[in-house]
């Protein structure tokens, strides 16, 4: 089970993971999830998983993640992608970001692999997808 108390370094990593997830959503990634794998993984503290809509979009987001990391004093350790850019990994050591083409995401199914991980709330203002959808609907009615 993941630890509930955050060290200052883990808090910094969590804040970065939340900002990275928000960037992914802003760039139209779908089904973005942040998983707290502290105590479950020996490799990292947070995993971010999201689905892209094209290889170009995913490459662009991976590039923007590197810039976001620099803004948060969190240099990228390495990036990797398969030949078709259907799976791109951006590794910041404590935070590892997985950008998938939807079929590849389903095939590797990292969320099931890490099903014991706690999901981190990352939406702005603590909203969920359903709450965000309701806000959008209200705005359209006005």
Rosetta silent file (secondary structure, phi, psi, omega in degrees, C-alpha in Angstrom):
SEQUENCE: XXXXXXXXXXXXXXXXXXXXXXXXXXXXXXXXXXXXXXXXXXXXXXXXXXXXXXXXXXXXXXXXXXXXXXXXXXXXXXXXXXXXXXXXXXXXXXXXXXXXXXXXXXXXXXXXXXXXXXXXXXXXXXXXXXXXXXXXXXXXXX
SCORE:     score description
SCORE:     0.000 S_00000001
   1 L     0.000  141.564 -179.209    0.000    0.000    0.000 S_00000001
   2 L   -70.111  145.050  179.164    1.259    3.482   -0.812 S_00000001
   3 L   -68.769  146.402 -178.154    2.402    5.671    2.057 S_00000001
   4 L   -91.888  -25.014 -179.482   -0.018    8.436    3.031 S_00000001
   5 L   -93.411  132.591 -178.621    2.523   10.990    4.350 S_00000001
   6 L   -98.975  134.669  169.672    4.598   12.841    1.782 S_00000001
   7 L   -75.601  164.919  176.700    8.196   13.879    2.287 S_00000001
   8 H   -55.595  -39.955  179.107    9.087   17.303    0.813 S_00000001
   9 H   -65.939  -40.502  178.970   10.676   15.553   -2.194 S_00000001
  10 H   -68.355  -36.495  177.487    7.579   13.381   -2.717 S_00000001
  11 H   -62.715  -43.116  177.310    5.323   16.437   -2.422 S_00000001
  12 H   -61.301  -43.253  178.735    7.397   18.143   -5.118 S_00000001
  13 H   -63.901  -42.160  179.351    7.115   15.031   -7.298 S_00000001
  14 H   -64.207  -42.465  178.205    3.364   14.846   -6.749 S_00000001
  15 H   -61.233  -40.975  177.500    2.943   18.531   -7.642 S_00000001
  16 H   -65.046  -42.664  179.057    4.941   17.956  -10.821 S_00000001
  17 H   -60.123  -41.342  179.304    2.854   14.866  -11.666 S_00000001
  18 H   -64.310  -44.925  179.101   -0.345   16.894  -11.243 S_00000001
  19 H   -64.643  -38.081  177.878    0.960   19.685  -13.496 S_00000001
  20 H   -64.477  -41.693  178.140    2.058   17.134  -16.097 S_00000001
  21 H   -63.297  -40.817  178.797   -1.405   15.526  -16.087 S_00000001
  22 H   -64.357  -39.570  176.608   -3.007   18.949  -16.504 S_00000001
  23 H   -62.177  -43.118  179.169   -0.723   19.701  -19.436 S_00000001
  24 H   -60.283  -43.749  178.856   -1.720   16.402  -21.026 S_00000001
  25 H   -65.889  -41.650  178.731   -5.402   17.249  -20.656 S_00000001
  26 H   -59.820  -30.462 -179.421   -4.819   20.782  -21.989 S_00000001
  27 L   -95.334   18.493  171.437   -3.199   19.215  -25.072 S_00000001
  28 L    73.408   23.439  169.357   -6.234   16.955  -25.605 S_00000001
  29 L   -69.212  152.152 -177.653   -4.909   13.672  -24.234 S_00000001
  30 E  -110.344  151.197  174.635   -7.724   11.381  -23.188 S_00000001
  31 E    49.690   53.588 -179.993   -8.302    9.383  -19.986 S_00000001
  32 E   -78.439  131.227  179.133   -5.334   10.846  -18.119 S_00000001
  33 E  -133.482  140.371  175.788   -4.619    9.106  -14.817 S_00000001
  34 E  -114.162  122.311 -177.960   -2.015    9.751  -12.131 S_00000001
  35 E  -112.104  129.850  176.356   -1.113    6.735  -10.021 S_00000001
  36 E   -87.899  105.478 -177.498    0.688    6.926   -6.678 S_00000001
  37 L  -107.114   18.219  175.631    2.984    3.911   -6.734 S_00000001
  38 L   -59.905  134.339 -179.437    5.028    4.846   -3.652 S_00000001
  39 L    82.097  -11.239  178.207    5.666    1.668   -1.707 S_00000001
  40 L  -108.356  -34.240 -178.418    4.637   -0.442   -4.710 S_00000001
  41 L  -111.081  140.259  174.352    7.374    0.448   -7.211 S_00000001
  42 L   -90.554   -2.106 -173.268   11.088    0.434   -6.593 S_00000001
  43 L  -102.293  -41.838 -174.830   11.556    2.637   -9.641 S_00000001
  44 L  -147.762  172.606  178.343    9.345    5.706   -9.237 S_00000001
  45 L  -100.079  -33.481 -176.176    6.743    7.398   -7.025 S_00000001
  46 E  -135.961  138.053  172.461    4.148    8.430   -9.624 S_00000001
  47 E  -114.134  137.286  173.577    3.012    7.074  -12.975 S_00000001
  48 E  -118.908  130.641 -179.539    1.003    9.158  -15.399 S_00000001
  49 E  -126.365  132.848  177.114   -0.861    7.366  -18.163 S_00000001
  50 E  -151.679  156.831  178.850   -2.740    9.062  -20.987 S_00000001
  51 E  -105.365  130.584  175.187   -3.961    8.352  -24.504 S_00000001
  52 E   -93.678  168.058 -179.109   -2.970   10.535  -27.410 S_00000001
  53 L  -103.488  -13.815  177.285   -4.907   11.047  -30.604 S_00000001
  54 L  -159.694  160.484  178.269   -1.936   10.981  -33.015 S_00000001
  55 H   -65.171  -36.053  178.588    1.784   10.297  -33.040 S_00000001
  56 H   -62.123  -45.548  178.462    2.435   13.982  -33.793 S_00000001
  57 H   -61.196  -45.037 -177.745    0.404   15.074  -30.760 S_00000001
  58 H   -64.586  -42.035  177.578    2.169   12.552  -28.523 S_00000001
  59 H   -63.273  -41.044  179.089    5.645   13.635  -29.701 S_00000001
  60 H   -63.249  -43.956  179.116    4.715   17.273  -29.131 S_00000001
  61 H   -64.671  -41.964  178.097    3.461   16.560  -25.611 S_00000001
  62 H   -58.756  -41.208  177.583    6.618   14.589  -24.794 S_00000001
  63 H   -63.751  -43.372  178.948    8.656   17.618  -25.904 S_00000001
  64 H   -65.848  -31.250  178.293    6.521   19.940  -23.760 S_00000001
  65 H   -63.137  -37.845  178.166    6.965   17.613  -20.777 S_00000001
  66 H   -61.768  -43.126  178.388   10.711   18.164  -20.932 S_00000001
  67 H   -65.362  -41.203  177.800   10.150   21.937  -20.771 S_00000001
  68 H   -61.689  -41.080  177.611    7.669   21.522  -17.907 S_00000001
  69 H   -59.515  -44.740  178.376   10.238   19.447  -16.057 S_00000001
  70 H   -61.216  -40.371  178.518   12.848   22.191  -16.430 S_00000001
  71 H   -60.818  -29.101 -178.040   10.337   24.750  -15.089 S_00000001
  72 L  -103.529   20.121 -178.087    9.916   22.555  -12.000 S_00000001
  73 L    51.558   44.450 -176.930   13.657   21.839  -11.569 S_00000001
  74 L  -135.035   84.889 -177.113   12.981   18.273  -12.638 S_00000001
  75 L   -69.446  144.296  178.027   15.245   17.313  -15.529 S_00000001
  76 L   -69.435  135.752  176.997   14.229   14.422  -17.750 S_00000001
  77 L   -80.481  -47.961  176.502   16.303   11.289  -17.165 S_00000001
  78 E  -166.791  161.622  171.908   15.422    9.745  -20.523 S_00000001
  79 E  -126.775  155.936  178.656   12.722    9.336  -23.130 S_00000001
  80 E  -152.267  150.026  177.995   11.888    6.328  -25.225 S_00000001
  81 E  -150.110  151.667  172.808    9.388    5.474  -27.925 S_00000001
  82 L   -76.214  170.689 -174.079    8.562    2.548  -30.130 S_00000001
  83 L   -58.867  -35.594 -177.347    9.195    2.933  -33.869 S_00000001
  84 L   -91.283    2.254 -176.841    5.628    4.004  -34.686 S_00000001
  85 L    56.391   42.874  174.689    5.374    6.363  -31.686 S_00000001
  86 L   -94.513   -8.375  176.121    2.389    4.443  -30.312 S_00000001
  87 E  -150.098  116.479  178.448    3.988    4.451  -26.843 S_00000001
  88 E  -119.294  131.334  177.625    6.234    7.241  -25.597 S_00000001
  89 E  -113.828  129.382  173.628    7.821    7.192  -22.147 S_00000001
  90 E  -117.890  113.603 -171.338    9.184   10.342  -20.525 S_00000001
  91 E  -106.454  116.227  175.068   11.125    9.369  -17.402 S_00000001
  92 L  -106.408   17.982 -177.937   11.834   11.941  -14.699 S_00000001
  93 L    73.913  -71.434 -179.495   12.893    9.165  -12.248 S_00000001
  94 L   -73.610  -26.953 -179.737   10.319    9.958   -9.522 S_00000001
  95 E  -125.064  125.350  178.363    7.616   10.605  -12.135 S_00000001
  96 E  -120.416  126.223 -175.842    7.267    8.448  -15.255 S_00000001
  97 E  -107.349  129.660  178.220    4.886    9.536  -18.005 S_00000001
  98 E  -116.504  117.459  174.346    3.372    7.067  -20.477 S_00000001
  99 E  -106.563  122.224 -175.942    1.715    8.444  -23.616 S_00000001
 100 E  -121.002  148.918  160.057   -0.130    5.751  -25.525 S_00000001
 101 E   -73.485  139.783 -172.267   -2.057    5.304  -28.712 S_00000001
 102 H   -50.963  -41.318 -179.740   -5.381    3.903  -27.353 S_00000001
 103 H   -66.437  -38.824  177.248   -4.929    0.354  -28.729 S_00000001
 104 H   -65.543  -39.750  179.049   -1.413    0.114  -27.296 S_00000001
 105 H   -60.658  -43.766  177.917   -2.672    1.382  -23.952 S_00000001
 106 H   -63.458  -37.965 -179.438   -5.299   -1.334  -23.893 S_00000001
 107 H   -65.441  -48.025 -177.358   -2.727   -3.961  -24.819 S_00000001
 108 H   -81.254  -27.650  171.385   -0.242   -3.025  -22.067 S_00000001
 109 L    45.229   56.771 -178.510   -2.983   -2.125  -19.554 S_00000001
 110 H   -62.246  -31.370 -179.896   -0.733   -0.425  -17.000 S_00000001
 111 H   -62.074  -37.516  176.684   -3.707    0.577  -14.875 S_00000001
 112 H   -72.371  -40.188  177.688   -4.496   -3.086  -14.180 S_00000001
 113 H   -57.190  -38.586 -179.104   -0.819   -3.863  -13.615 S_00000001
 114 L  -106.985   37.130 -175.697   -0.763   -1.104  -10.969 S_00000001
 115 L   -64.977  -18.337  176.569   -4.306   -1.675   -9.687 S_00000001
 116 L   -80.930   -9.031 -178.056   -3.102   -1.485   -6.067 S_00000001
 117 L   -75.860  146.054  175.662   -1.931    2.093   -6.626 S_00000001
 118 E   -80.479  136.111  177.148   -3.936    4.996   -5.288 S_00000001
 119 E   -84.080  133.700 -178.271   -5.219    7.367   -7.961 S_00000001
 120 L   -93.191  130.998  175.631   -4.169   10.975   -7.423 S_00000001
 121 L   -72.696  128.126 -176.401   -6.736   13.727   -7.952 S_00000001
 122 L  -132.922   -5.959 -178.661   -5.275   16.190  -10.443 S_00000001
 123 L   -64.714  146.846  176.995   -8.163   18.086  -11.985 S_00000001
 124 H   -61.292  141.703  179.338   -8.156   21.838  -11.460 S_00000001
 125 H    57.934   23.946  176.068  -10.283   22.969   -8.502 S_00000001
 126 H    67.262   19.815 -179.577  -10.730   19.334   -7.432 S_00000001
 127 L   -80.658  153.177  173.745  -13.266   18.632  -10.190 S_00000001
 128 L  -101.299  175.194  178.442  -13.815   15.180  -11.605 S_00000001
 129 H   -58.866  -41.980 -179.885  -14.577   14.396  -15.223 S_00000001
 130 H   -64.092  -42.006  179.200  -18.280   14.311  -14.455 S_00000001
 131 H   -65.588  -39.511  178.327  -18.085   17.635  -12.648 S_00000001
 132 H   -62.750  -40.698  179.290  -16.101   19.125  -15.530 S_00000001
 133 H   -63.446  -39.875  178.452  -18.729   17.926  -17.984 S_00000001
 134 H   -64.102  -41.336  178.547  -21.449   19.540  -15.884 S_00000001
 135 H   -61.399  -43.489  179.536  -19.545   22.840  -15.839 S_00000001
 136 H   -61.329  -42.719  179.778  -19.191   22.734  -19.607 S_00000001
 137 H   -63.185  -41.558  179.040  -22.908   22.069  -19.973 S_00000001
 138 H   -63.003  -42.315 -179.744  -23.763   24.991  -17.691 S_00000001
 139 H   -62.354  -39.923 -179.548  -21.505   27.323  -19.667 S_00000001
 140 H   -65.995  -32.230 -179.470  -23.173   26.328  -22.941 S_00000001
 141 H   -72.199  -29.408 -176.079  -26.626   27.046  -21.463 S_00000001
 142 L   -72.054    0.000    0.000  -25.640   30.568  -20.364 S_00000001
